[in-house]
Structures are given as C-alpha cells and as structure tokens.
Coordinates of C-alpha atoms in Angstrom, one line a residue:
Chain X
X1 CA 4.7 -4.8 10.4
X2 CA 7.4 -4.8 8.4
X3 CA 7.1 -2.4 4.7
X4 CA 8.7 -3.5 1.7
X5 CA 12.3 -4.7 2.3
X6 CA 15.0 -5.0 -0.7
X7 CA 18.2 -6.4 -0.6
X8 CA 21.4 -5.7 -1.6
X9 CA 20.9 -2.0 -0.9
X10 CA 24.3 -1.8 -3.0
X11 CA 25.9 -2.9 -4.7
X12 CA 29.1 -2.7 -7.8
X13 CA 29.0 -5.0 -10.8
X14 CA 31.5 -4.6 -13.6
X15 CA 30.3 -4.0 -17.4
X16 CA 28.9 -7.7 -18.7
X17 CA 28.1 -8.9 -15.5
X18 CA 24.7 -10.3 -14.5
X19 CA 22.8 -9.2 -11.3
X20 CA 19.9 -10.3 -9.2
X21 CA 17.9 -7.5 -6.9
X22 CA 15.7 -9.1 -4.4
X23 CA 12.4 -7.5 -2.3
X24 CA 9.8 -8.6 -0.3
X25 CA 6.6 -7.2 -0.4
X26 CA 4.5 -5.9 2.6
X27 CA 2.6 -8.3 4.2
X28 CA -1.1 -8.5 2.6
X29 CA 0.1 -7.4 -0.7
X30 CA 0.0 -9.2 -3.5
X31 CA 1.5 -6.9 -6.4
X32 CA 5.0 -6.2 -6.8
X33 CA 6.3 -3.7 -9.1
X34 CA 9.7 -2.9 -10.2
X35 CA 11.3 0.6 -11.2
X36 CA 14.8 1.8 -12.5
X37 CA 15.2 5.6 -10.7
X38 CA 18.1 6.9 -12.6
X39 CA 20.1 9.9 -10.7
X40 CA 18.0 13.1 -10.6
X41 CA 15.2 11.4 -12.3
X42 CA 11.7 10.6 -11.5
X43 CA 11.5 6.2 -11.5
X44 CA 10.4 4.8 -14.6
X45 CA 8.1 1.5 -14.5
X46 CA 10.0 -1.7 -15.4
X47 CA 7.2 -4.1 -14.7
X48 CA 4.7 -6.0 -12.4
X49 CA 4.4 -9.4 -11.2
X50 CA 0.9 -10.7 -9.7
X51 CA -0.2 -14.4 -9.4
X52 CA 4.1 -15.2 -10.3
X53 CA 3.6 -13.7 -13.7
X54 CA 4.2 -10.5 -15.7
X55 CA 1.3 -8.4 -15.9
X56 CA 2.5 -5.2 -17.9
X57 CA 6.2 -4.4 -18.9
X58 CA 7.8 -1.0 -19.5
X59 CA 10.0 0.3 -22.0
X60 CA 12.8 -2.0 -21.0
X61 CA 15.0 -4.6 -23.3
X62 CA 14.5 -8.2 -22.4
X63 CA 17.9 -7.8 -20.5
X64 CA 15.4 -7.1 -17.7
X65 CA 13.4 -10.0 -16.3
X66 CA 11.9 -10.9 -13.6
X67 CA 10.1 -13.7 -11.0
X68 CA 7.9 -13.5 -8.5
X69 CA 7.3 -16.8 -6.0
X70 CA 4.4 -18.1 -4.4
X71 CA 5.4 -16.1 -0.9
X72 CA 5.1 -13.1 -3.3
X73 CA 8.5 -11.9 -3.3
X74 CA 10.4 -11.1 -6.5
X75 CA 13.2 -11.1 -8.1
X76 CA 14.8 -8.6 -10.9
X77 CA 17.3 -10.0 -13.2
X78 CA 19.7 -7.8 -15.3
X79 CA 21.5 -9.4 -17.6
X80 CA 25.3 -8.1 -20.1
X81 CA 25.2 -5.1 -17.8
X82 CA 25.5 -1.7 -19.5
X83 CA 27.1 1.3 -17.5
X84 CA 23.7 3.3 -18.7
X85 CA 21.7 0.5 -15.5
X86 CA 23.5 2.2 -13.3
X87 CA 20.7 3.5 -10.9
X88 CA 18.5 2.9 -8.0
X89 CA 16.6 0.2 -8.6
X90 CA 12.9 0.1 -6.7
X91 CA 10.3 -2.5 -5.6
X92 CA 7.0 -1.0 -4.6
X93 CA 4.3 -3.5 -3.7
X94 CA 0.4 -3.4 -3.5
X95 CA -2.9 -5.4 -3.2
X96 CA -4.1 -5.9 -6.9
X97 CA -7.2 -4.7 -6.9
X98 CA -6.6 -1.7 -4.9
X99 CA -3.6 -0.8 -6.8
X100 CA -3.7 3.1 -6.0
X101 CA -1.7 3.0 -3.0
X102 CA 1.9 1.1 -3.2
X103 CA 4.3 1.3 -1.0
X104 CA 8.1 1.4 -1.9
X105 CA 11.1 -0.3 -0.6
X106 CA 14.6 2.4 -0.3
X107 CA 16.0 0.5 -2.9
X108 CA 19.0 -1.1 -4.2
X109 CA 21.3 1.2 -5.7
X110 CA 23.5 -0.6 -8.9
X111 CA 26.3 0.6 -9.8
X112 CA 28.2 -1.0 -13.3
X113 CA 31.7 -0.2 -13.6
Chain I
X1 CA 7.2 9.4 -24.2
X2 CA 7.1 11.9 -20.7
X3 CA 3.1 11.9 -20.2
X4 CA 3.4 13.8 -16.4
X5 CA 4.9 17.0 -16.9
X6 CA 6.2 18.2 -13.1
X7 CA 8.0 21.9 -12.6
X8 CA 10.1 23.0 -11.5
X9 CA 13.1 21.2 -11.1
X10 CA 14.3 23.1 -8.1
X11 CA 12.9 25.1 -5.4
X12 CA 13.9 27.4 -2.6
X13 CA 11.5 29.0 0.5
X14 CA 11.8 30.4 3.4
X15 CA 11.1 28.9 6.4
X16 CA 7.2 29.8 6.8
X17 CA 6.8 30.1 3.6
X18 CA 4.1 28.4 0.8
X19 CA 5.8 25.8 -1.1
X20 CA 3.9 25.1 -4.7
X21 CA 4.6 22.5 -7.1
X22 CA 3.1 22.3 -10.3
X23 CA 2.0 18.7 -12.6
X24 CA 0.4 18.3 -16.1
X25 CA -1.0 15.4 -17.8
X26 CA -1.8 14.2 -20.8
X27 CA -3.6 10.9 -20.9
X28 CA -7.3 11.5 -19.6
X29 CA -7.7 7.8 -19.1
X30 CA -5.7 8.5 -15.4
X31 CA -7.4 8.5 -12.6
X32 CA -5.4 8.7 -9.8
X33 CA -2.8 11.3 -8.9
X34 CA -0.2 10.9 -6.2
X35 CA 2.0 12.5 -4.6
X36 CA 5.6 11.4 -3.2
X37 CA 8.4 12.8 -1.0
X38 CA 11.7 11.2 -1.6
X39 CA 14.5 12.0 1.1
X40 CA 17.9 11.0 -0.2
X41 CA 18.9 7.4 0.0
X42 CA 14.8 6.4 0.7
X43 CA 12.2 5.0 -1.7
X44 CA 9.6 7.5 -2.5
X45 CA 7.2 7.6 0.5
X46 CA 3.1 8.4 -0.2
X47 CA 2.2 11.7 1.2
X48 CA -1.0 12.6 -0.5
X49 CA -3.2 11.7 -3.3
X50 CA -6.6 12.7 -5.2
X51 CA -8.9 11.7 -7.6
X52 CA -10.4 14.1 -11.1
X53 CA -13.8 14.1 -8.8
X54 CA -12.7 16.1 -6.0
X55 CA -10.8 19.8 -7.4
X56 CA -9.0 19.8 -3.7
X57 CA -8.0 17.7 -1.2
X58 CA -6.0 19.1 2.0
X59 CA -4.1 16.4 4.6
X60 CA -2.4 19.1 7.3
X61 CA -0.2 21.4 5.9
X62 CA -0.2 19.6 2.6
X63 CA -2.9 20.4 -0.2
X64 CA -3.5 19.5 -3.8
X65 CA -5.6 21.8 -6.1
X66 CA -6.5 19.7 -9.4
X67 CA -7.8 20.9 -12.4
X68 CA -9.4 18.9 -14.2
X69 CA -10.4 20.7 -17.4
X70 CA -6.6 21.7 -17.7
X71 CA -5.1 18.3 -16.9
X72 CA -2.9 20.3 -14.0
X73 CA -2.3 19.4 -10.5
X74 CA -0.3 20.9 -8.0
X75 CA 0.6 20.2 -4.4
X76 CA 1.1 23.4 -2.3
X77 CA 3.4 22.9 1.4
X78 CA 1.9 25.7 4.1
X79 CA 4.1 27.1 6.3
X80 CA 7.0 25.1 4.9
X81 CA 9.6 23.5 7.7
X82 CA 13.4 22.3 7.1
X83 CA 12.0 19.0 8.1
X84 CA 10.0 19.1 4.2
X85 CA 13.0 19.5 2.3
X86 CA 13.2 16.5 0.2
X87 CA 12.4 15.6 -3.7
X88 CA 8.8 15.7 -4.4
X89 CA 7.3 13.5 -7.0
X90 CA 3.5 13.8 -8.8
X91 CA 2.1 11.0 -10.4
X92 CA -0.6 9.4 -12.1
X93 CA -1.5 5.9 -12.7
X94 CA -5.3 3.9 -13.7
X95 CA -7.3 2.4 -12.1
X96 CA -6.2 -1.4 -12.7
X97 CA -9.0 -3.0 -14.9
X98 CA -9.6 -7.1 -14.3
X99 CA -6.7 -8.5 -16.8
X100 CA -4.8 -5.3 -17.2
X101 CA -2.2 -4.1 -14.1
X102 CA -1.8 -0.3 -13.4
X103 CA 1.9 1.7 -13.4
X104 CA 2.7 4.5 -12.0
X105 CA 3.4 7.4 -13.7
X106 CA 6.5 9.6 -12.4
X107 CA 7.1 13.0 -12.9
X108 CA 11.1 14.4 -13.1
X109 CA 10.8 15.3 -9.2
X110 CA 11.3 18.6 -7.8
X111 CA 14.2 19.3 -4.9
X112 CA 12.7 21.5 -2.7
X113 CA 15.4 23.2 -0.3
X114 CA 13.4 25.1 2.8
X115 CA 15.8 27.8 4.8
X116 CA 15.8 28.3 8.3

C-alpha cells in the first residue's frame, strides 16, 4: 500500500517564477492538506482540499492556490515566487471524518533563487 | 499567532537515558494532541497521540503525560536509543465538525541528539 507520494522532491525555481508541487494521497483517504515547513521550523498549515474544493485556508497570500481532482490528488500552485517560499513544502492526507490521523508525504523541497 | 508552544529547541541524552519534551496550548477548543518525529529529509511521521480525557497514554518506550487544567503536554522517550534522534513535533488540531475541516497545529520542533 503505497503512503502519500509527492513529486518533484526538488526542486530550483528563480525569483518570479511560477511552480506546481504535486501529491497523491494514500489510498482510502479523501483529505489532502498542504503545509509550507520552513528550515528549522515546525510546518505551518496552507490549506485543505476535500470533495475538489478548499475547505479552510491558512495565513497564506492568494499567490498560493490549489486543486484537488476527482482521483483525489492535488496540486499546489505558487505563483511570482518570493525567495522567503523557499522551504519544504508538505502534503499530508486523511479520511475527512476521521481527520485525527494524517499521514504525510517527505516532501518537496523549493528552493527560489 | 504561535497557539502550541513546544520546548526546548534542542536536546542532548545519553544513551539510556529519559528524553522529555514539553508542549503548551492555548485554544481549549483542541482536542487532539499528536505527536511527530521528523528524521531529516522525511515528512513528519505519527508516533503517538492523546486526547484531554485520558492524563496518560504510553505506546512502548514512548509516553505522553497531559495536563489538562494547565493546557501542557509532554512526551517523555525511556531508555532513549541513537536510533530516536530526530526532530520531534507536538501538535494539536479539532475535531473536524460537518462543514468545517481540521489543521494541524505545529509546534517549533525539538532536535533531540541521543549519545552513544
């Protein structure tokens, strides 16, 4: 049974750029959430998808958006890259209802040059 | 807004040795409080978790003693290894209602180093 996969796991984007961070959930979840885990930090929520829309966001500018599909994988947008998203950026994914245990992915670490 | 407080930031034991980590909250509305080891390059990995109804709940050589009157949690290692050195998060999230979705709630981590 495969966990929660993400992809790229890293990679360099110049200051501007846009970027698109990919995961898929386990399977039998339903929930994905996203997080930005900043170097030495604990991760701070960015938001959930369920039923393909946004549930509840985070502190985070609208330069962050999301998707999720009907497979339930997601996708995190960032868009006119600031040096400060430079972090590792991580999907955890869950059943909705028993949203107590998630499960995260290792992540995709961004790095904005 | 920082509402899980986690200390301290670093941490050093000997091999053998009780590892204790200590959490405070400040929003009574959580309900659930997690905690998660982090090795580097990893996502944070479940390793134990309680609820305010219990005061202590003990998986192996891992326990956490809550406090529920103080809004304090703490996760203590027995007879820590070099195998448990890692970054150890607490946590707190709700209880997802019907329309509303849960977060979690991360503390700033502690590194735990554990000598042979």
């Amino acid at each position: 049974d495969a966990g929660v996969t993400q992809s790229p796991t890293h990679l360099i984007k110049t200051r501007g750029q846009q970027v698109t961070l990919r995961c898929s959930p386990k399977s039998g979840h339903d929930t994905v959430s996203w997080y930005q885990q900043a170097l030495g930090q604990g991760p701070q929520f960015i938001f959930q998808y369920y039923e393909e829309e946004e549930r509840q966001r985070g502190n985070f500018p609208d330069r962050f958006s999301g998707h999720q599909y009907p497979n339930y994988s997601s996708e995190l947008n960032v868009n006119a890259l600031l040096l400060g998203d430079s972090a590792l950026y991580l999907c955890a994914s869950s059943l909705r209802y028993i949203n107590t245990e998630a499960f995260f992915g290792q992540g995709t670490r961004l790095t904005v040059v | 807004q920082q509402q899980v407080k986690q200390s301290p930031q670093s941490l050093i034991v000997q091999k053998g040795g009780i590892s204790i980590i200590n959490c405070a909250y400040e929003n009574t509305a959580f309900d659930y409080f997690p905690w998660y080891q982090q090795f580097p390059g990893k996502g944070p990995a479940l390793l134990i978790a309680i609820r305010p109804d219990v005061s202590e709940k003990k998986e192996g050589r891992f326990t956490i003693s809550f406090n529920k009157s103080a809004k304090q949690f703490s996760l203590h290692i027995m007879d820590s290894q070099p195998g448990d050195s890692a970054t150890y998060f607490c946590a707190a999230s709700r209880r997802p209602g019907y329309s509303s979705a849960s977060k979690i709630i991360f503390g700033s981590g502690t590194r735990l180093s554990i000598r042979p």
